[in-house]
mmCIF file of C-alpha atoms and ligand atoms in Angstrom:
data_model
loop_
_atom_site.group_PDB
_atom_site.id
_atom_site.type_symbol
_atom_site.label_atom_id
_atom_site.label_comp_id
_atom_site.label_asym_id
_atom_site.label_seq_id
_atom_site.Cartn_x
_atom_site.Cartn_y
_atom_site.Cartn_z
ATOM 1 C CA MET A 1111 -9.714 29.162 -8.330
ATOM 2 C CA SER A 1112 -8.595 26.249 -6.225
ATOM 3 C CA GLU A 1113 -7.950 26.554 -2.507
ATOM 4 C CA ARG A 1114 -4.296 26.413 -1.429
ATOM 5 C CA ILE A 1115 -3.471 24.460 1.733
ATOM 6 C CA LYS A 1116 -0.216 23.468 3.403
ATOM 7 C CA CYS A 1117 -1.052 20.025 4.691
ATOM 8 C CA LEU A 1118 -3.835 17.773 3.453
ATOM 9 C CA ILE A 1119 -4.635 14.661 5.484
ATOM 10 C CA VAL A 1120 -6.647 12.012 3.677
ATOM 11 C CA GLY A 1121 -8.485 9.762 6.118
ATOM 12 C CA SER A 1122 -9.874 10.063 9.633
ATOM 13 C CA GLY A 1123 -8.772 6.998 11.584
ATOM 14 C CA PRO A 1124 -6.244 7.080 14.443
ATOM 15 C CA ALA A 1125 -3.402 7.722 11.961
ATOM 16 C CA GLY A 1126 -5.140 10.652 10.276
ATOM 17 C CA TYR A 1127 -6.240 12.342 13.497
ATOM 18 C CA THR A 1128 -2.907 11.852 15.261
ATOM 19 C CA ALA A 1129 -1.161 13.340 12.224
ATOM 20 C CA ALA A 1130 -3.662 16.222 12.424
ATOM 21 C CA ILE A 1131 -2.965 16.854 16.129
ATOM 22 C CA TYR A 1132 0.774 17.111 15.464
ATOM 23 C CA ALA A 1133 0.412 19.075 12.207
ATOM 24 C CA ALA A 1134 -1.999 21.553 13.802
ATOM 25 C CA ARG A 1135 0.297 22.112 16.775
ATOM 26 C CA ALA A 1136 3.138 22.727 14.287
ATOM 27 C CA ASN A 1137 0.995 25.453 12.698
ATOM 28 C CA LEU A 1138 0.550 23.609 9.381
ATOM 29 C CA GLN A 1139 -3.217 24.357 9.447
ATOM 30 C CA PRO A 1140 -4.066 20.816 8.372
ATOM 31 C CA VAL A 1141 -7.253 19.954 6.535
ATOM 32 C CA VAL A 1142 -8.630 16.447 7.149
ATOM 33 C CA TYR A 1143 -11.058 14.871 4.710
ATOM 34 C CA GLU A 1144 -12.966 12.222 6.600
ATOM 35 C CA GLY A 1145 -13.630 9.975 3.604
ATOM 36 C CA ILE A 1146 -16.353 7.372 3.179
ATOM 37 C CA GLU A 1147 -15.937 5.894 6.655
ATOM 38 C CA PRO A 1148 -15.485 8.815 9.103
ATOM 39 C CA GLY A 1149 -13.473 7.630 12.088
ATOM 40 C CA GLY A 1150 -12.192 4.596 10.189
ATOM 41 C CA GLN A 1151 -12.319 0.953 11.189
ATOM 42 C CA LEU A 1152 -12.340 1.575 14.939
ATOM 43 C CA THR A 1153 -15.873 2.907 14.689
ATOM 44 C CA THR A 1154 -16.919 -0.624 13.701
ATOM 45 C CA THR A 1155 -15.248 -2.388 16.628
ATOM 46 C CA THR A 1156 -16.704 -2.796 20.067
ATOM 47 C CA GLU A 1157 -14.523 -2.246 23.087
ATOM 48 C CA ILE A 1158 -10.832 -1.474 22.613
ATOM 49 C CA GLU A 1159 -8.909 -2.949 25.497
ATOM 50 C CA ASN A 1160 -5.333 -2.486 24.338
ATOM 51 C CA PHE A 1161 -5.111 1.241 23.610
ATOM 52 C CA PRO A 1162 -2.764 2.550 26.324
ATOM 53 C CA GLY A 1163 -4.323 4.928 28.821
ATOM 54 C CA TYR A 1164 -7.723 3.233 29.137
ATOM 55 C CA PRO A 1165 -7.481 0.647 31.943
ATOM 56 C CA GLU A 1166 -11.188 -0.174 31.620
ATOM 57 C CA GLY A 1167 -11.194 -0.166 27.800
ATOM 58 C CA ILE A 1168 -12.920 2.368 25.553
ATOM 59 C CA SER A 1169 -15.458 2.141 22.746
ATOM 60 C CA GLY A 1170 -14.007 2.653 19.266
ATOM 61 C CA THR A 1171 -16.554 5.345 18.438
ATOM 62 C CA VAL A 1172 -15.798 7.334 21.595
ATOM 63 C CA LEU A 1173 -12.039 7.085 21.036
ATOM 64 C CA MET A 1174 -12.408 8.393 17.484
ATOM 65 C CA GLU A 1175 -14.723 11.227 18.549
ATOM 66 C CA ASP A 1176 -12.177 12.235 21.188
ATOM 67 C CA LEU A 1177 -9.290 12.140 18.704
ATOM 68 C CA LYS A 1178 -11.311 14.293 16.310
ATOM 69 C CA LYS A 1179 -12.104 16.828 19.063
ATOM 70 C CA GLN A 1180 -8.444 16.902 20.079
ATOM 71 C CA ALA A 1181 -7.387 17.589 16.477
ATOM 72 C CA GLN A 1182 -10.023 20.333 16.148
ATOM 73 C CA ARG A 1183 -8.986 21.921 19.423
ATOM 74 C CA PHE A 1184 -5.624 22.796 17.850
ATOM 75 C CA GLY A 1185 -7.235 24.189 14.699
ATOM 76 C CA THR A 1186 -7.572 21.206 12.352
ATOM 77 C CA ASP A 1187 -10.184 21.829 9.671
ATOM 78 C CA VAL A 1188 -12.132 18.536 9.551
ATOM 79 C CA ARG A 1189 -14.304 18.255 6.457
ATOM 80 C CA PHE A 1190 -16.948 15.790 5.442
ATOM 81 C CA GLY A 1191 -16.057 14.696 1.918
ATOM 82 C CA VAL A 1192 -14.157 12.220 -0.192
ATOM 83 C CA ILE A 1193 -10.944 12.877 -2.081
ATOM 84 C CA THR A 1194 -11.636 11.414 -5.502
ATOM 85 C CA ARG A 1195 -8.316 12.101 -7.278
ATOM 86 C CA LEU A 1196 -4.778 13.112 -6.402
ATOM 87 C CA ASP A 1197 -2.211 14.263 -8.924
ATOM 88 C CA LEU A 1198 1.142 13.558 -7.314
ATOM 89 C CA SER A 1199 3.223 14.431 -10.391
ATOM 90 C CA ARG A 1200 4.134 17.940 -9.190
ATOM 91 C CA ARG A 1201 3.924 20.197 -6.129
ATOM 92 C CA PRO A 1202 1.629 21.732 -5.112
ATOM 93 C CA PHE A 1203 -0.426 18.588 -5.590
ATOM 94 C CA ALA A 1204 -3.790 18.947 -7.346
ATOM 95 C CA VAL A 1205 -6.631 17.434 -5.353
ATOM 96 C CA GLU A 1206 -10.142 16.599 -6.526
ATOM 97 C CA VAL A 1207 -12.825 16.493 -3.816
ATOM 98 C CA ASP A 1208 -16.192 14.795 -4.367
ATOM 99 C CA GLY A 1209 -15.566 14.713 -8.112
ATOM 100 C CA ASN A 1210 -14.823 18.464 -8.423
ATOM 101 C CA PRO A 1211 -11.486 18.816 -10.261
ATOM 102 C CA GLU A 1212 -8.814 21.200 -8.931
ATOM 103 C CA THR A 1213 -10.660 21.805 -5.667
ATOM 104 C CA ILE A 1214 -7.450 22.088 -3.669
ATOM 105 C CA GLN A 1215 -3.739 22.528 -4.143
ATOM 106 C CA ALA A 1216 -1.742 20.976 -1.315
ATOM 107 C CA ASP A 1217 1.909 21.654 -0.504
ATOM 108 C CA ALA A 1218 2.135 18.296 1.286
ATOM 109 C CA ILE A 1219 -0.170 15.302 1.716
ATOM 110 C CA ILE A 1220 -0.451 12.656 4.421
ATOM 111 C CA ILE A 1221 -2.299 9.572 3.172
ATOM 112 C CA ALA A 1222 -4.084 7.738 5.970
ATOM 113 C CA THR A 1223 -6.798 5.930 4.050
ATOM 114 C CA GLY A 1224 -6.569 2.729 6.065
ATOM 115 C CA ALA A 1225 -7.654 -0.706 4.961
ATOM 116 C CA SER A 1226 -10.978 -2.371 4.132
ATOM 117 C CA ALA A 1227 -12.465 -5.764 4.822
ATOM 118 C CA LYS A 1228 -11.775 -8.594 2.387
ATOM 119 C CA TYR A 1229 -14.488 -10.822 0.973
ATOM 120 C CA LEU A 1230 -14.161 -14.389 -0.286
ATOM 121 C CA GLY A 1231 -15.119 -13.436 -3.832
ATOM 122 C CA LEU A 1232 -18.031 -15.860 -4.221
ATOM 123 C CA PRO A 1233 -20.932 -14.673 -6.432
ATOM 124 C CA SER A 1234 -23.383 -15.920 -3.783
ATOM 125 C CA GLU A 1235 -21.575 -13.830 -1.154
ATOM 126 C CA GLN A 1236 -22.006 -10.731 -3.341
ATOM 127 C CA ARG A 1237 -25.655 -11.558 -3.958
ATOM 128 C CA PHE A 1238 -26.412 -11.580 -0.227
ATOM 129 C CA ARG A 1239 -24.283 -8.593 0.837
ATOM 130 C CA GLY A 1240 -26.551 -6.540 3.066
ATOM 131 C CA MET A 1241 -29.061 -9.416 3.088
ATOM 132 C CA GLY A 1242 -27.259 -11.588 5.589
ATOM 133 C CA VAL A 1243 -23.620 -11.222 4.510
ATOM 134 C CA SER A 1244 -21.660 -8.598 6.434
ATOM 135 C CA ALA A 1245 -18.073 -7.733 7.306
ATOM 136 C CA CYS A 1246 -18.972 -5.868 10.488
ATOM 137 C CA ALA A 1247 -20.499 -7.644 13.467
ATOM 138 C CA THR A 1248 -20.825 -4.500 15.547
ATOM 139 C CA CYS A 1249 -22.661 -2.747 12.708
ATOM 140 C CA ASP A 1250 -25.048 -5.569 11.842
ATOM 141 C CA GLY A 1251 -25.039 -8.032 14.754
ATOM 142 C CA PHE A 1252 -28.136 -6.429 16.226
ATOM 143 C CA PHE A 1253 -30.231 -7.795 13.341
ATOM 144 C CA TYR A 1254 -29.431 -11.385 14.356
ATOM 145 C CA ARG A 1255 -30.702 -11.320 17.911
ATOM 146 C CA LYS A 1256 -31.406 -14.900 19.057
ATOM 147 C CA LYS A 1257 -30.555 -16.236 15.568
ATOM 148 C CA ASP A 1258 -27.776 -18.500 14.332
ATOM 149 C CA VAL A 1259 -24.822 -16.969 12.516
ATOM 150 C CA ALA A 1260 -21.382 -17.903 11.213
ATOM 151 C CA VAL A 1261 -18.124 -15.986 11.330
ATOM 152 C CA ILE A 1262 -15.442 -16.858 8.762
ATOM 153 C CA GLY A 1263 -11.779 -16.454 9.751
ATOM 154 C CA GLY A 1264 -9.361 -17.476 12.470
ATOM 155 C CA GLY A 1265 -7.628 -14.235 13.451
ATOM 156 C CA ASP A 1266 -8.243 -11.716 16.228
ATOM 157 C CA THR A 1267 -11.015 -10.024 14.283
ATOM 158 C CA ALA A 1268 -12.894 -13.300 13.758
ATOM 159 C CA CYS A 1269 -12.575 -14.247 17.428
ATOM 160 C CA GLU A 1270 -13.606 -10.779 18.590
ATOM 161 C CA GLU A 1271 -16.629 -10.768 16.278
ATOM 162 C CA ALA A 1272 -17.621 -14.316 17.265
ATOM 163 C CA THR A 1273 -17.473 -13.400 20.960
ATOM 164 C CA TYR A 1274 -19.481 -10.250 20.397
ATOM 165 C CA LEU A 1275 -22.107 -12.070 18.311
ATOM 166 C CA ALA A 1276 -22.353 -14.823 20.930
ATOM 167 C CA SER A 1277 -23.705 -12.218 23.338
ATOM 168 C CA ILE A 1278 -26.548 -11.424 20.926
ATOM 169 C CA CYS A 1279 -27.186 -14.562 18.889
ATOM 170 C CA ARG A 1280 -28.354 -18.035 19.824
ATOM 171 C CA GLN A 1281 -25.504 -19.951 18.195
ATOM 172 C CA VAL A 1282 -22.291 -18.786 16.539
ATOM 173 C CA TYR A 1283 -20.190 -21.007 14.263
ATOM 174 C CA LEU A 1284 -16.593 -19.936 13.733
ATOM 175 C CA VAL A 1285 -15.478 -21.378 10.392
ATOM 176 C CA VAL A 1286 -11.690 -21.670 10.220
ATOM 177 C CA ARG A 1287 -9.825 -22.968 7.175
ATOM 178 C CA LYS A 1288 -6.794 -24.260 9.117
ATOM 179 C CA ASN A 1289 -6.671 -26.602 12.108
ATOM 180 C CA TYR A 1290 -5.713 -23.775 14.470
ATOM 181 C CA LEU A 1291 -6.660 -20.193 15.280
ATOM 182 C CA ARG A 1292 -4.218 -17.467 14.391
ATOM 183 C CA ALA A 1293 -5.679 -15.144 17.038
ATOM 184 C CA SER A 1294 -3.870 -14.150 20.233
ATOM 185 C CA LYS A 1295 -4.080 -16.598 23.151
ATOM 186 C CA ALA A 1296 -6.349 -14.287 25.140
ATOM 187 C CA MET A 1297 -8.855 -14.093 22.272
ATOM 188 C CA GLN A 1298 -8.720 -17.852 21.682
ATOM 189 C CA GLU A 1299 -9.415 -18.539 25.348
ATOM 190 C CA ARG A 1300 -12.418 -16.237 25.226
ATOM 191 C CA VAL A 1301 -13.802 -18.096 22.212
ATOM 192 C CA PHE A 1302 -13.294 -21.560 23.718
ATOM 193 C CA ALA A 1303 -14.853 -20.427 26.995
ATOM 194 C CA THR A 1304 -18.037 -19.186 25.287
ATOM 195 C CA PRO A 1305 -20.595 -22.015 25.311
ATOM 196 C CA ASN A 1306 -22.572 -20.893 22.254
ATOM 197 C CA ILE A 1307 -19.557 -20.666 19.932
ATOM 198 C CA GLU A 1308 -18.698 -23.801 17.977
ATOM 199 C CA VAL A 1309 -15.369 -23.690 16.146
ATOM 200 C CA ILE A 1310 -15.404 -25.622 12.870
ATOM 201 C CA PHE A 1311 -11.777 -26.167 11.880
ATOM 202 C CA GLU A 1312 -10.472 -27.125 8.450
ATOM 203 C CA HIS A 1313 -13.511 -25.996 6.497
ATOM 204 C CA ASN A 1314 -13.844 -23.585 3.586
ATOM 205 C CA THR A 1315 -16.998 -21.834 2.469
ATOM 206 C CA GLN A 1316 -18.158 -23.031 -0.944
ATOM 207 C CA GLU A 1317 -21.398 -21.063 -1.196
ATOM 208 C CA VAL A 1318 -23.642 -18.784 0.782
ATOM 209 C CA LEU A 1319 -27.163 -20.210 0.516
ATOM 210 C CA GLY A 1320 -30.344 -18.189 0.584
ATOM 211 C CA ASP A 1321 -33.579 -17.064 -1.006
ATOM 212 C CA ASP A 1322 -35.313 -13.775 -1.785
ATOM 213 C CA ASN A 1323 -35.495 -12.989 1.935
ATOM 214 C CA GLY A 1324 -31.768 -13.370 2.513
ATOM 215 C CA VAL A 1325 -29.262 -15.907 3.830
ATOM 216 C CA THR A 1326 -30.493 -19.305 4.983
ATOM 217 C CA GLY A 1327 -27.227 -21.197 5.270
ATOM 218 C CA MET A 1328 -23.763 -22.028 4.026
ATOM 219 C CA LEU A 1329 -22.220 -24.864 2.102
ATOM 220 C CA LEU A 1330 -18.895 -25.853 3.652
ATOM 221 C CA ARG A 1331 -16.245 -28.216 2.368
ATOM 222 C CA SER A 1332 -13.687 -29.795 4.664
ATOM 223 C CA THR A 1333 -10.026 -30.109 3.711
ATOM 224 C CA SER A 1334 -10.691 -33.835 3.200
ATOM 225 C CA GLY A 1335 -13.419 -32.969 0.658
ATOM 226 C CA ASP A 1336 -16.597 -33.672 2.700
ATOM 227 C CA GLU A 1337 -19.428 -31.228 2.213
ATOM 228 C CA ARG A 1338 -21.699 -29.989 4.940
ATOM 229 C CA GLN A 1339 -24.571 -27.514 5.118
ATOM 230 C CA LEU A 1340 -24.889 -25.141 8.015
ATOM 231 C CA ALA A 1341 -28.241 -23.461 8.683
ATOM 232 C CA VAL A 1342 -27.512 -19.799 9.537
ATOM 233 C CA ASP A 1343 -29.262 -16.460 9.095
ATOM 234 C CA GLY A 1344 -26.106 -14.382 8.883
ATOM 235 C CA VAL A 1345 -22.548 -14.782 7.605
ATOM 236 C CA PHE A 1346 -19.845 -12.451 8.918
ATOM 237 C CA LEU A 1347 -16.567 -12.157 7.044
ATOM 238 C CA ALA A 1348 -13.451 -11.640 9.165
ATOM 239 C CA ILE A 1349 -10.670 -12.749 6.834
ATOM 240 C CA GLY A 1350 -8.470 -9.683 6.916
ATOM 241 C CA HIS A 1351 -8.216 -6.413 5.072
ATOM 242 C CA HIS A 1352 -6.684 -4.843 1.987
ATOM 243 C CA PRO A 1353 -5.047 -1.408 1.966
ATOM 244 C CA ASN A 1354 -7.042 1.457 0.432
ATOM 245 C CA THR A 1355 -4.561 2.672 -2.165
ATOM 246 C CA GLU A 1356 -6.874 3.328 -5.128
ATOM 247 C CA LEU A 1357 -6.053 7.073 -5.006
ATOM 248 C CA VAL A 1358 -2.336 6.539 -5.457
ATOM 249 C CA GLN A 1359 -2.241 3.438 -7.696
ATOM 250 C CA GLY A 1360 0.376 3.873 -10.404
ATOM 251 C CA GLN A 1361 1.731 7.044 -8.779
ATOM 252 C CA ILE A 1362 3.517 5.791 -5.688
ATOM 253 C CA ASN A 1363 5.634 2.780 -4.713
ATOM 254 C CA LEU A 1364 3.603 -0.100 -3.250
ATOM 255 C CA ASP A 1365 4.931 -3.373 -1.850
ATOM 256 C CA GLU A 1366 4.000 -6.795 -3.217
ATOM 257 C CA GLN A 1367 0.864 -6.896 -1.018
ATOM 258 C CA GLY A 1368 -0.223 -3.457 -2.219
ATOM 259 C CA TYR A 1369 0.723 -1.452 0.901
ATOM 260 C CA ILE A 1370 2.374 1.975 0.448
ATOM 261 C CA VAL A 1371 6.115 1.747 1.017
ATOM 262 C CA THR A 1372 7.293 4.302 3.580
ATOM 263 C CA HIS A 1373 10.529 5.174 5.290
ATOM 264 C CA HIS A 1374 9.918 7.174 8.455
ATOM 265 C CA GLY A 1375 6.499 8.072 7.096
ATOM 266 C CA GLN A 1376 7.836 9.309 3.759
ATOM 267 C CA THR A 1377 6.806 7.730 0.486
ATOM 268 C CA ASN A 1378 9.003 7.784 -2.614
ATOM 269 C CA ILE A 1379 7.394 11.101 -3.638
ATOM 270 C CA PRO A 1380 8.818 14.152 -1.830
ATOM 271 C CA GLY A 1381 6.013 15.867 0.070
ATOM 272 C CA VAL A 1382 3.779 12.794 0.183
ATOM 273 C CA PHE A 1383 3.637 10.877 3.459
ATOM 274 C CA ALA A 1384 1.608 7.873 4.559
ATOM 275 C CA ALA A 1385 0.496 6.596 7.955
ATOM 276 C CA GLY A 1386 -1.608 3.847 9.473
ATOM 277 C CA ASP A 1387 -2.908 0.615 7.961
ATOM 278 C CA VAL A 1388 -2.467 1.781 4.359
ATOM 279 C CA GLN A 1389 1.312 1.394 4.834
ATOM 280 C CA ASP A 1390 1.424 -1.296 7.547
ATOM 281 C CA PRO A 1391 0.982 -4.966 6.633
ATOM 282 C CA HIS A 1392 2.421 -6.146 9.967
ATOM 283 C CA TYR A 1393 1.044 -4.531 13.113
ATOM 284 C CA ARG A 1394 -2.279 -2.916 12.124
ATOM 285 C CA GLN A 1395 -3.091 -1.743 15.615
ATOM 286 C CA ALA A 1396 -4.789 1.510 16.596
ATOM 287 C CA ILE A 1397 -1.775 2.517 18.659
ATOM 288 C CA THR A 1398 0.749 1.771 15.895
ATOM 289 C CA ALA A 1399 -1.442 3.655 13.420
ATOM 290 C CA ALA A 1400 -1.523 6.619 15.806
ATOM 291 C CA GLY A 1401 2.269 6.421 16.259
ATOM 292 C CA SER A 1402 2.836 6.363 12.512
ATOM 293 C CA GLY A 1403 0.518 9.369 12.145
ATOM 294 C CA CYS A 1404 2.754 11.250 14.549
ATOM 295 C CA ILE A 1405 5.875 10.264 12.578
ATOM 296 C CA ALA A 1406 4.312 11.305 9.249
ATOM 297 C CA ALA A 1407 3.305 14.715 10.655
ATOM 298 C CA LEU A 1408 6.749 15.382 12.162
ATOM 299 C CA GLU A 1409 8.423 14.448 8.865
ATOM 300 C CA CYS A 1410 5.898 16.561 6.964
ATOM 301 C CA GLU A 1411 6.693 19.562 9.171
ATOM 302 C CA ARG A 1412 10.439 19.138 8.528
ATOM 303 C CA PHE A 1413 9.865 18.706 4.813
ATOM 304 C CA LEU A 1414 7.755 21.860 4.508
ATOM 305 C CA ALA A 1415 10.295 23.885 6.467
ATOM 306 C CA ALA A 1416 13.082 22.715 4.162
ATOM 307 C CA ASN A 1417 11.083 22.855 0.922
ATOM 308 C CA PRO A 1418 8.801 25.905 0.946
ATOM 309 C CA LEU A 1419 6.849 26.718 -2.218
HETATM 310 P P1 LIG B 290 -5.604 -11.766 10.101
HETATM 311 O O1 LIG B 290 -4.913 -11.564 8.799
HETATM 312 O O2 LIG B 290 -4.826 -11.829 11.338
HETATM 313 O O3 LIG B 290 -6.471 -13.097 10.035
HETATM 314 C C1 LIG B 290 -7.238 -13.413 8.914
HETATM 315 C C2 LIG B 290 -7.876 -14.769 9.155
HETATM 316 O O4 LIG B 290 -8.726 -15.037 8.038
HETATM 317 C C3 LIG B 290 -6.876 -15.899 9.230
HETATM 318 O O5 LIG B 290 -7.328 -16.867 10.129
HETATM 319 C C4 LIG B 290 -6.890 -16.444 7.808
HETATM 320 O O6 LIG B 290 -6.598 -17.802 7.729
HETATM 321 C C5 LIG B 290 -8.334 -16.247 7.445
HETATM 322 N N1 LIG B 290 -8.532 -16.158 5.998
HETATM 323 C C6 LIG B 290 -7.906 -15.327 5.120
HETATM 324 N N2 LIG B 290 -8.389 -15.524 3.865
HETATM 325 C C7 LIG B 290 -9.332 -16.491 3.982
HETATM 326 C C8 LIG B 290 -10.171 -17.131 3.065
HETATM 327 N N3 LIG B 290 -10.157 -16.809 1.749
HETATM 328 N N4 LIG B 290 -11.017 -18.092 3.510
HETATM 329 C C9 LIG B 290 -11.044 -18.420 4.820
HETATM 330 N N5 LIG B 290 -10.280 -17.859 5.765
HETATM 331 C C10 LIG B 290 -9.423 -16.905 5.346
HETATM 332 O O7 LIG B 290 -6.702 -10.598 10.114
HETATM 333 P P2 LIG B 290 -7.477 -9.961 11.361
HETATM 334 O O8 LIG B 290 -8.404 -9.003 10.718
HETATM 335 O O9 LIG B 290 -8.049 -10.982 12.232
HETATM 336 O O10 LIG B 290 -6.380 -9.168 12.170
HETATM 337 C C11 LIG B 290 -5.580 -8.176 11.541
HETATM 338 C C12 LIG B 290 -4.607 -7.576 12.559
HETATM 339 O O11 LIG B 290 -5.330 -6.807 13.511
HETATM 340 C C13 LIG B 290 -3.840 -8.638 13.332
HETATM 341 O O12 LIG B 290 -2.542 -8.163 13.541
HETATM 342 C C14 LIG B 290 -4.601 -8.735 14.624
HETATM 343 O O13 LIG B 290 -3.806 -9.173 15.696
HETATM 344 C C15 LIG B 290 -5.089 -7.311 14.818
HETATM 345 N N6 LIG B 290 -6.319 -7.243 15.606
HETATM 346 C C16 LIG B 290 -6.220 -7.057 16.953
HETATM 347 C C17 LIG B 290 -7.330 -7.002 17.749
HETATM 348 C C18 LIG B 290 -7.158 -6.796 19.215
HETATM 349 O O14 LIG B 290 -6.043 -6.895 19.682
HETATM 350 N N7 LIG B 290 -8.192 -6.480 19.951
HETATM 351 C C19 LIG B 290 -8.692 -7.143 17.204
HETATM 352 C C20 LIG B 290 -8.693 -7.375 15.786
HETATM 353 C C21 LIG B 290 -7.539 -7.419 15.035
HETATM 354 P P3 LIG B 290 -5.085 -18.378 7.835
HETATM 355 O O15 LIG B 290 -4.724 -18.318 9.290
HETATM 356 O O16 LIG B 290 -5.260 -19.723 7.278
HETATM 357 O O17 LIG B 290 -4.252 -17.479 6.965
#
């Protein structure tokens, strides 16, 4: 016998927990499955300085713990587990949890599975993943104390990670493929004002170099074709993210970049809503994710009231 629930929320970032707060207060008795990265991407960032209400900034982990507590306070059932399959062909939707078929039947679903870090796709990068190649400076930076590292990318994430690593490492190289940084002015200024960050513009990574003990360097090629080796112990990828839509591939409308298409939180399937980075190729901020979680929950509440099963 599968369990019947009104509102299933898949994902536990700011979108998922904000949706849960609203759904719980609307008496939808939401169930949140935390997924493989409980708390989502914010748990891998350092200080968040642009989430309204925190004039001194707040750590990503603390913010997510607080959002979880707030959701639980109103009765959200937060569960450790991974949704492994969704059947969106009919309501109630059949949900497989941790590989157990028909675990749950859900009257409505809010998908808030977020986005994951992109990699360059080099075989050498794959070979050294976890042995010097990382996509999370706050998770792994500690291992490179007083060492030399490189960050690849020119956006806000790359600049934030480079600045963070500069406080731990001896030297940080920021490898940027264009001749400018895409990051916000404030982040750029921070990078240029940090003496142990060297920005290497107009260079692409050809190979990650290393031996049985891990990464020893990188082979870079400039846009004019010159090659250069950089001796580093760690390589941090910060080249953007892709939306986590594996669960709904082939079942739901996605845009050309693979993000779920929503209109006021609703997908093209009645009863299925999406919030946060999985449906947002533009803003990708914690506060916009939280706002979209609120919208999805309000629309979900209206939908369930109008379409009871
Ligand atoms: P972005 O998409 O903004 O930047 C990705 C960077 O990686 C770009 O410089 C891009 O280069 C580069 N890149 C992409 N593919 C490759 C590749 N194959 N090889 C080399 N370089 C590559 O992603 P971010 O993760 O930095 O930011 C995502 C969003 O989150 C943004 O809206 C950002 O503002 C926001 N954010 C905000 C923060 C804050 O306010 N505190 C912190 C972190 C993120 P190119 O420019 O050439 O395309």
